Short mmCIF file of C-alpha atoms in Angstrom, two decimals:
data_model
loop_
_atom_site.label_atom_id
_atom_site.label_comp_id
_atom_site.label_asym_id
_atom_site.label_seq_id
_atom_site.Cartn_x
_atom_site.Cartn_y
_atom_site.Cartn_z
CA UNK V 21 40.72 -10.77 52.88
CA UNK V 22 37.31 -9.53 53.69
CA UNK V 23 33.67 -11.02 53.42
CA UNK V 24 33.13 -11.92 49.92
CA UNK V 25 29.29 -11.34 48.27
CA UNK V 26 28.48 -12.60 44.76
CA UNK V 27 30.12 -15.42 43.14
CA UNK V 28 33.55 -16.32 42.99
CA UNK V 29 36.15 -17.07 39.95
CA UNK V 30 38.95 -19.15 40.80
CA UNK V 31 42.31 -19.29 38.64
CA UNK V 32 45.35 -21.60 38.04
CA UNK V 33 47.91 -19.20 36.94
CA UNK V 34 51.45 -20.77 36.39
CA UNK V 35 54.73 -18.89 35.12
CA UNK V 36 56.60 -20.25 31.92
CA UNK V 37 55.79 -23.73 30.68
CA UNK V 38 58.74 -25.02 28.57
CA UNK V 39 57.73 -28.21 26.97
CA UNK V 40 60.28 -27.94 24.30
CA UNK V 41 63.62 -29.50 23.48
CA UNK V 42 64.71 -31.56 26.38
CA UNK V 43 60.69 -32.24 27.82
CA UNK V 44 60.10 -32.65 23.95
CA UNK V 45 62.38 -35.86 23.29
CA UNK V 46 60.92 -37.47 26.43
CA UNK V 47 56.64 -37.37 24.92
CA UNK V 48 55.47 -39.63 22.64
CA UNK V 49 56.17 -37.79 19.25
CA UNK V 50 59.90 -36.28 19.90
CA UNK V 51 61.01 -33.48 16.98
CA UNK V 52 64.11 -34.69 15.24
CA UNK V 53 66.90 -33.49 18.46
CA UNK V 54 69.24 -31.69 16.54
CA UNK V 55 69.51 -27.79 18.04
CA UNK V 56 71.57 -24.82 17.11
CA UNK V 57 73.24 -23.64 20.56
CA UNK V 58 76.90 -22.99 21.06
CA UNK V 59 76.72 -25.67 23.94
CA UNK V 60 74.66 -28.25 22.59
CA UNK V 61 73.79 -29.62 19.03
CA UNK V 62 71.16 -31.82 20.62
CA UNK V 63 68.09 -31.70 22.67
CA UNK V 64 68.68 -35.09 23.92
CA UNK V 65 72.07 -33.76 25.68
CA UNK V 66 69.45 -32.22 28.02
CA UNK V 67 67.89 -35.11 28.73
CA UNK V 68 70.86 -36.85 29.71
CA UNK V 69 71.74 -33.80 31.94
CA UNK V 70 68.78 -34.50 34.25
CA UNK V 71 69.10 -38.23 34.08
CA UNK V 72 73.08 -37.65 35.50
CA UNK V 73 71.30 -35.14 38.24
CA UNK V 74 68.30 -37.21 39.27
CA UNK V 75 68.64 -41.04 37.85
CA UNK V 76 66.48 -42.21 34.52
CA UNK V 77 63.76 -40.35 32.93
CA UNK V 78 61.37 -42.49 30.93
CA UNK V 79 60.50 -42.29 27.10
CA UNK V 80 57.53 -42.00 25.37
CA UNK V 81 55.89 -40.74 28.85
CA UNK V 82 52.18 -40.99 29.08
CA UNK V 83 50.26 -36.83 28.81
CA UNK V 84 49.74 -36.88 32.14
CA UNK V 85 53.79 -38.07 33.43
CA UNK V 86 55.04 -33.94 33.44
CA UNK V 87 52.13 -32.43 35.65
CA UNK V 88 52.64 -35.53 38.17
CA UNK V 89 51.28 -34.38 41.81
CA UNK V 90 49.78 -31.18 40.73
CA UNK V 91 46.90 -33.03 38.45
CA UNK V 92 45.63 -34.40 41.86
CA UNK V 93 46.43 -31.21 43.38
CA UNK V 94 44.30 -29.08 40.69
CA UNK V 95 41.32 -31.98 40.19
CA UNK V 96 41.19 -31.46 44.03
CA UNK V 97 40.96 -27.75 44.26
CA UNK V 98 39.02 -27.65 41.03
CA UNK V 99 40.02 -23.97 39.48
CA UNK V 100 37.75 -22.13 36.78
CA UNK V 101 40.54 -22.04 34.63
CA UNK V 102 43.96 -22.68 34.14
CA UNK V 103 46.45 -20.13 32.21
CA UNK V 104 49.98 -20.71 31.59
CA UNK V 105 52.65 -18.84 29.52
CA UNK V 106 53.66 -21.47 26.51
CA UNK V 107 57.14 -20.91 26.30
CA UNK V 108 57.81 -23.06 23.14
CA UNK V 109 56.76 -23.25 19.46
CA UNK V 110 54.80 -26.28 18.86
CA UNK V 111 55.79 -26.99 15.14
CA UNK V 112 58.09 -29.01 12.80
CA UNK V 113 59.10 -26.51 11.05
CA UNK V 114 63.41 -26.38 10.22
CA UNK V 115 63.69 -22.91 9.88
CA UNK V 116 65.42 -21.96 12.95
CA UNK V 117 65.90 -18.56 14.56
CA UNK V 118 69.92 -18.05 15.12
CA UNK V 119 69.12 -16.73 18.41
CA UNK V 120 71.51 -19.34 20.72
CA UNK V 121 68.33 -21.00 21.97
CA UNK V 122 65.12 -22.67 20.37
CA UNK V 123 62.36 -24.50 21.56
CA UNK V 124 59.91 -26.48 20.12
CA UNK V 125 57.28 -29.39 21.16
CA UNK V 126 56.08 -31.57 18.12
CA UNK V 127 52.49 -30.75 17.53
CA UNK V 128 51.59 -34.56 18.04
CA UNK V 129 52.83 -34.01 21.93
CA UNK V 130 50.19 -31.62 22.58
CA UNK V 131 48.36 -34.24 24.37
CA UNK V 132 50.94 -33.23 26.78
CA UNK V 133 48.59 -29.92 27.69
CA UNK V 134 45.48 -31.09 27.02
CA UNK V 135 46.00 -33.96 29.74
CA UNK V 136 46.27 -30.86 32.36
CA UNK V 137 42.87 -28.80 30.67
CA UNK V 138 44.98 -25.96 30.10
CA UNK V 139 42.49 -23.63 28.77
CA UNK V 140 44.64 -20.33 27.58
CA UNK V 141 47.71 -20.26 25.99
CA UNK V 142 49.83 -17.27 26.42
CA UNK V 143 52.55 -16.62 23.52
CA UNK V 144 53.49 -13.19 23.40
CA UNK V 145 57.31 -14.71 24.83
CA UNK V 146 60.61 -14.67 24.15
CA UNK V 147 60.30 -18.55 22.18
CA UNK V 148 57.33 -18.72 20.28
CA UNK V 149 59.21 -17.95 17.11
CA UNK V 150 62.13 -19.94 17.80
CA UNK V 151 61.71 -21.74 14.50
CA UNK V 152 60.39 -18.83 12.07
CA UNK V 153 56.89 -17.34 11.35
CA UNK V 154 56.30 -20.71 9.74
CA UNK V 155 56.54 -21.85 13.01
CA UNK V 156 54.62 -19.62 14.54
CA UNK V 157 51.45 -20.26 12.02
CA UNK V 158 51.79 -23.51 12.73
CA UNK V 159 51.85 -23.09 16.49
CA UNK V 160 48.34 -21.21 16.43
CA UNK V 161 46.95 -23.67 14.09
CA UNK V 162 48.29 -26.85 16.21
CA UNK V 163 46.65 -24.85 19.76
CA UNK V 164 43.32 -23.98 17.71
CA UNK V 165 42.64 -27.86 16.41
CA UNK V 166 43.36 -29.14 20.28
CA UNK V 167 41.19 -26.60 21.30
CA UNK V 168 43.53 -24.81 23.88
CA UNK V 169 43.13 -20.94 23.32
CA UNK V 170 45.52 -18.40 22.73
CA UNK V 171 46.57 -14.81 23.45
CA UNK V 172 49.42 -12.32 22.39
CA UNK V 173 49.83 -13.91 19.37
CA UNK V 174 48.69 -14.13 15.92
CA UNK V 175 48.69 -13.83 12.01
CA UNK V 176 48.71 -10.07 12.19
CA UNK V 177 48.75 -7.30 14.32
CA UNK V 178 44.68 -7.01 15.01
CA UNK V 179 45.03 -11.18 15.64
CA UNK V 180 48.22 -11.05 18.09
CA UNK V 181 46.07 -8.04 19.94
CA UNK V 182 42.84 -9.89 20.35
CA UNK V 183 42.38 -11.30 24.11
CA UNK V 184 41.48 -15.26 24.65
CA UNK V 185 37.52 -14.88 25.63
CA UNK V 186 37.22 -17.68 28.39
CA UNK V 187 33.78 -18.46 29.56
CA UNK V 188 33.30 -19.22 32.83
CA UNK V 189 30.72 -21.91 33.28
CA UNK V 190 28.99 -20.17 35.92
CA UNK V 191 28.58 -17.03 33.61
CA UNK V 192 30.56 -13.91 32.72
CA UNK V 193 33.90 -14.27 31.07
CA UNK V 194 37.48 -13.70 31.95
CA UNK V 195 39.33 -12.02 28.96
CA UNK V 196 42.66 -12.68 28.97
CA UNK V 197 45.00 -9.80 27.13
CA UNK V 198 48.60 -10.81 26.50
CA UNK V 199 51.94 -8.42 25.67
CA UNK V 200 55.90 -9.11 25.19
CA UNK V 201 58.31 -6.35 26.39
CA UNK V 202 61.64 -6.42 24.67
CA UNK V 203 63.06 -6.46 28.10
CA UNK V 204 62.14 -10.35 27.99
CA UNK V 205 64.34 -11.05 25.27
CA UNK V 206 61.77 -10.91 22.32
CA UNK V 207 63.57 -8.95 18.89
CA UNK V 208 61.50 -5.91 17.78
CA UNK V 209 61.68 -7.70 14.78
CA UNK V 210 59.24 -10.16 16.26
CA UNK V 211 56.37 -8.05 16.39
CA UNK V 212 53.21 -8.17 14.73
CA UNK V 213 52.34 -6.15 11.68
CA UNK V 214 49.61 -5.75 9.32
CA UNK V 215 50.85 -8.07 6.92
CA UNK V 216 52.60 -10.53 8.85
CA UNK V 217 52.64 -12.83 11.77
CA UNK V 218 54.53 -11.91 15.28
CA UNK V 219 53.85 -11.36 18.76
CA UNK V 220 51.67 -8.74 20.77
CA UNK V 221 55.41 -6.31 21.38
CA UNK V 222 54.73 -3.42 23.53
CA UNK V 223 56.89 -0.33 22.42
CA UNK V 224 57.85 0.98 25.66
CA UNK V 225 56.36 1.50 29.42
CA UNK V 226 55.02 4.74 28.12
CA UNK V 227 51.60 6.43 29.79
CA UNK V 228 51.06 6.41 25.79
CA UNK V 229 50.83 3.05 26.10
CA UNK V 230 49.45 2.53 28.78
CA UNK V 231 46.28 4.75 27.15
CA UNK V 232 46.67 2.62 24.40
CA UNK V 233 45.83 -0.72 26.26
CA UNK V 234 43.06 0.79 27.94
CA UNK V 235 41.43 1.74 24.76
CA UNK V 236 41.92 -1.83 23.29
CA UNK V 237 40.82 -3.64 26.51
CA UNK V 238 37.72 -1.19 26.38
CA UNK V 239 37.03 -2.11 23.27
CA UNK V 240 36.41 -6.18 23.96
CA UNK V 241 35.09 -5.61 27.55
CA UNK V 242 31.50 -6.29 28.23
CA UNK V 243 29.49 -5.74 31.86
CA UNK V 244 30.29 -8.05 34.29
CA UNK V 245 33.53 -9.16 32.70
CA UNK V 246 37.20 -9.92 34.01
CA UNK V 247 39.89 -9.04 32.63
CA UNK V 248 43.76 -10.46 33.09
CA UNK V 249 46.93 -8.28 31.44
CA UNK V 250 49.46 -11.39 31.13
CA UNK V 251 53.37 -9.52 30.44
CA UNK V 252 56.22 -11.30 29.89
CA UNK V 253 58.95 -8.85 30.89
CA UNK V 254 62.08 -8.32 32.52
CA UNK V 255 65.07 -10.90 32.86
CA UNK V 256 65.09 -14.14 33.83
CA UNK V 257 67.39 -13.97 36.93
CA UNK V 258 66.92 -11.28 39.64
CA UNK V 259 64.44 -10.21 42.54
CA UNK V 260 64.61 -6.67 41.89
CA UNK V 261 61.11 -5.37 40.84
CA UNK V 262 61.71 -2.22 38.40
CA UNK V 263 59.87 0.85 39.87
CA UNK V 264 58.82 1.26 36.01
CA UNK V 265 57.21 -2.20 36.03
CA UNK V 266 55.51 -1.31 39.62
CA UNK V 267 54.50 2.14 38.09
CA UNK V 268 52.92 0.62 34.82
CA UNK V 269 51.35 -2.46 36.87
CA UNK V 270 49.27 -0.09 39.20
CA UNK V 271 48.54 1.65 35.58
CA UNK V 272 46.98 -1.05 34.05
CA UNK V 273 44.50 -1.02 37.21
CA UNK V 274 43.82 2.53 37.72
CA UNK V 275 43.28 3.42 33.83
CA UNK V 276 42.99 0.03 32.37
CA UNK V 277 40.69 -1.84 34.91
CA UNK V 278 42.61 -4.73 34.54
CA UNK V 279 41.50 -7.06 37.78
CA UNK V 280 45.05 -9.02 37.72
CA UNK V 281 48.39 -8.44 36.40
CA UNK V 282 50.17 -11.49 35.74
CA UNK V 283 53.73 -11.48 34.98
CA UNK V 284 56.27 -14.22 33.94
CA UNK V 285 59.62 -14.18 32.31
CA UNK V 286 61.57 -14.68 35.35
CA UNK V 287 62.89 -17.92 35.85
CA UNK V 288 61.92 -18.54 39.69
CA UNK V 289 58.90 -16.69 41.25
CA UNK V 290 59.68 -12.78 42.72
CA UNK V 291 57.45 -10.65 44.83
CA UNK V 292 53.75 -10.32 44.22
CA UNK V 293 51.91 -7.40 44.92
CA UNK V 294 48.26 -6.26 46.31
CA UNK V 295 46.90 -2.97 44.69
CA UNK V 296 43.71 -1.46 45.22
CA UNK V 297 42.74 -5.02 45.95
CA UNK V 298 43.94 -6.51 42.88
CA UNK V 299 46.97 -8.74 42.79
CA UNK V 300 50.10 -8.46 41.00
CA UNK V 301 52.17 -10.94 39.86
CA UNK V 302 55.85 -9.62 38.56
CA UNK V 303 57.35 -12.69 38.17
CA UNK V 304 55.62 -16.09 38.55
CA UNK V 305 58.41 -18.41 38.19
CA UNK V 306 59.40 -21.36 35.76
CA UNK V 307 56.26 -24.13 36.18
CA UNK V 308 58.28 -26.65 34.21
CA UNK V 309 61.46 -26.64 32.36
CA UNK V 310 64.50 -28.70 31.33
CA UNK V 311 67.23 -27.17 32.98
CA UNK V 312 67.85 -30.16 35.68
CA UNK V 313 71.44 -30.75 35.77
CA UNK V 314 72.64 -27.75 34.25
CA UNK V 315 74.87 -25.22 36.56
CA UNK V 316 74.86 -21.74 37.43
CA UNK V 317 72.33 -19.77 39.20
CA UNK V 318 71.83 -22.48 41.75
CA UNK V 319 71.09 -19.60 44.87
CA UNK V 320 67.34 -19.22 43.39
CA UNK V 321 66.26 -22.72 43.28
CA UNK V 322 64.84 -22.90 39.81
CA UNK V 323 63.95 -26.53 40.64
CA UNK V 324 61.44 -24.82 42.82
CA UNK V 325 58.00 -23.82 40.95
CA UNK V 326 54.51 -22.16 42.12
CA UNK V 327 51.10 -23.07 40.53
CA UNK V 328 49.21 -19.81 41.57
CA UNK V 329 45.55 -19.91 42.61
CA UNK V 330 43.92 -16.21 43.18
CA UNK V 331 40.14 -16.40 44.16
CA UNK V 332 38.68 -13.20 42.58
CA UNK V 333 34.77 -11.67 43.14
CA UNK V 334 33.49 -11.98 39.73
CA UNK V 335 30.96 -9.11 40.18
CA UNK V 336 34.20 -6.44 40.98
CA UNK V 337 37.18 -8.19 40.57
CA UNK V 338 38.74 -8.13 43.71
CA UNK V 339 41.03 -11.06 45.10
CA UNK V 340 39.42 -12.41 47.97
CA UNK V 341 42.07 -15.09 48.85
CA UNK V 342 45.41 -16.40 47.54
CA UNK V 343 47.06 -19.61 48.32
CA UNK V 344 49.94 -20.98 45.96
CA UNK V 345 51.10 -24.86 45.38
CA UNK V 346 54.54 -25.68 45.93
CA UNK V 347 56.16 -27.46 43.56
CA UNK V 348 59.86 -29.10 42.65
CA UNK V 349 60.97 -30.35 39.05
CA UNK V 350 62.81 -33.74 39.30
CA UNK V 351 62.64 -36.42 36.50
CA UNK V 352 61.09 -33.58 34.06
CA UNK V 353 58.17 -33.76 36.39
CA UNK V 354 56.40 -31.94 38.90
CA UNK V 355 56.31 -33.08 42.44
CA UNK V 356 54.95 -32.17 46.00
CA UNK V 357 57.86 -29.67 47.25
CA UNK V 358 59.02 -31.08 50.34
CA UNK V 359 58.28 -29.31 53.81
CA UNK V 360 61.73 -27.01 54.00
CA UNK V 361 61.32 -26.07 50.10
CA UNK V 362 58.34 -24.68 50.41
CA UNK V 363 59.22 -23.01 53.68
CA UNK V 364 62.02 -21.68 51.55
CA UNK V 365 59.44 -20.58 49.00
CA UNK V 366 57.75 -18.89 51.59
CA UNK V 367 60.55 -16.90 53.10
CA UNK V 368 61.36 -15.77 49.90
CA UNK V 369 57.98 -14.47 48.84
CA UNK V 370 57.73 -12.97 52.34
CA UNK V 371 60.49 -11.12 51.92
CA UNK V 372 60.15 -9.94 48.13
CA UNK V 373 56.48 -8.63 48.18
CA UNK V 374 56.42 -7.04 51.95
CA UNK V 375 52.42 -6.12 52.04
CA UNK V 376 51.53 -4.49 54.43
CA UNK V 377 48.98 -5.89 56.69
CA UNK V 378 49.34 -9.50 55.33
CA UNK V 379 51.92 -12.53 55.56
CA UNK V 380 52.42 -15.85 53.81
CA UNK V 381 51.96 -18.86 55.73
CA UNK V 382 52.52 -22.54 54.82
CA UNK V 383 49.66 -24.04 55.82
CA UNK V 384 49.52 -27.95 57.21
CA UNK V 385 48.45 -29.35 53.88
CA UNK V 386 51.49 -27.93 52.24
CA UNK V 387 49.92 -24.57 50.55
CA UNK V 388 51.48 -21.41 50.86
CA UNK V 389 48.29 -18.47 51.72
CA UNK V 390 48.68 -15.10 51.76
CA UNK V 391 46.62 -13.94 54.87
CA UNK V 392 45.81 -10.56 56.67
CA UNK V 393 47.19 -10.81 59.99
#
């Protein structure tokens, strides 16, 4: 992608991490497994799902058991800093949302991320206040004291707006802004307010809105910064790219001067994007999940995740290379995809983003790299 000058910022970027219910009763602390889904009345039902699909799962699993090959994988490659969107509550709090699904990860599992040096949290999702705004309080209080920041969340509505400031420990800082769409499944009702706790909601697609980003990102950004819009929008199954989500992307770089768009909400990666030399991520994927065993949906793979590493020029922003790791779920754990799923990964991503100019490639060591050809 073009000679590079200055120093370089490297990112882990991963789609939804679901470490709740199911993943939950597996760690060393489990939250009592009763649930409130038409389906299911317990979490452990989901373990026993996967175990029928893919043989035992251990209990009380060491921190380290869910990130299996990708801890080597990222200790090798050694990213700046690693963001994923935290789709869970991390509380013990019983007062449930009647929403059909709820997550939550005992805060005594955290461990769990720490074991990985996640370093931003995003929670401005469709699950972070599965289990009230009790659970939500105690969700930012549980990330604080492990020392795991967070974004698109908060007590209020000037908390829930205020970006994760990430030092990089080469200098600068990547500032890391985080919004829900309703179009993710988060209720309006979840929103922040003045005078109570919710989630980062953004009314509509508007240029309005737009304007109004770009006056709060202005407002945190100092010289020599980076800045990353994280959105969880759109549904979970589907390719299809909304022209309004293209259209307010590109937005967020043009007016905004946001150097990376990252998306999530869908639950298997979708097409990625290159804008004015700035990448766009619509749809990163599930990372990890509990869904092993259960049926439905079975054309898009959702076994099949992405950790996504963009190399950006810290002094403008600019990606400078891509390459993604492919992963597969099995066991509640991630594993080395195998040579024709991540050829499979790369067909698909080859045919969903169509840049011109550029191609994905699995390379022999078993990345997928978006290259000019």
């Amino acid at each position: 992608m073009g000679e590079h000058q200055g120093h370089l910022v490297t990112l882990c970027l991963t789609g939804d991490v679901m470490t709740g219910r199911g993943i939950d009763q597996i760690l060393p602390h489990p939250c009592p497994p009763r649930i409130h889904e038409p389906a299911m009345d317990s979490a452990l039902g989901y373990v026993r799902l996967a175990e029928e699909a893919s043989g035992p799962i251990p209990r009380k699993v060491d921190p380290t058991y869910l990130w299996g090959d990708a801890l080597a994988a990222l200790e090798r490659l050694r990213p700046d800093l690693r963001i994923i969107n935290l789709e869970t509550a991390v509380t013990t709090s019983q007062d449930w949302e009647p929403k059909g699904i709820n997550y939550r990860m005992h805060p005594a599992n955290l461990p769990c991320l720490q074991a990985a040096r996640i370093d931003c949290c995003v929670l401005a999702n469709n699950h972070v206040l599965d289990w009230g705004e009790a659970g939500l309080i105690e969700t930012l209080a549980s990330l604080r004291d492990a020392g795991l920041e967070t974004a698109g969340a908060g007590l209020d509505t000037a908390q829930a707006a205020t970006p994760a400031i990430l030092p990089l420990s080469k200098g600068g800082r990547v500032l890391v802004f985080a919004w829900g769409a309703e179009s993710s499944g988060i209720p309006r009702r979840w929103a922040a307010a003045p005078d109570r706790p919710g989630v980062n909601l953004l009314p509509n697609l508007s240029e309005a809105t737009l304007a109004g980003m770009a006056e709060q990102i202005a407002s945190f950004r100092r010289p020599g910064d980076l800045v990353i819009a994280s959105l969880h929008w759109g549904p979970n199954w589907g390719y299809r790219i909304p022209e309004e989500h293209r259209r307010f992307a590109r937005g967020l770089i043009d007016q905004a001067g946001v150097d990376l768009v990252h998306g999530h909400s869908s639950h298997h990666p979708i097409g990625l994007e290159l804008y004015r030399e700035r990448l766009i991520l619509y749809g990163c994927g599930d990372l990890l999940n509990d869904y092993e065993g259960i049926g439905g949906y079975t054309s898009y793979r959702g076994e099949l995740s992405l950790l996504y590493l963009p190399v950006l020029e810290r002094s403008s922003g600019r990606l400078l290379a891509m390459s993604m790791l492919p992963m597969r779920i099995k066991r509640f754990r991630l594993q080395h995809a195998s040579e024709e799923e991540a050829g499979w990964l790369c067909r698909v991503l080859e045919r969903e983003s169509k840049i011109p100019g550029h191609a994905f490639m699995l390379t022999e060591t078993g990345q997928l790299q978006l290259r000019r050809t």
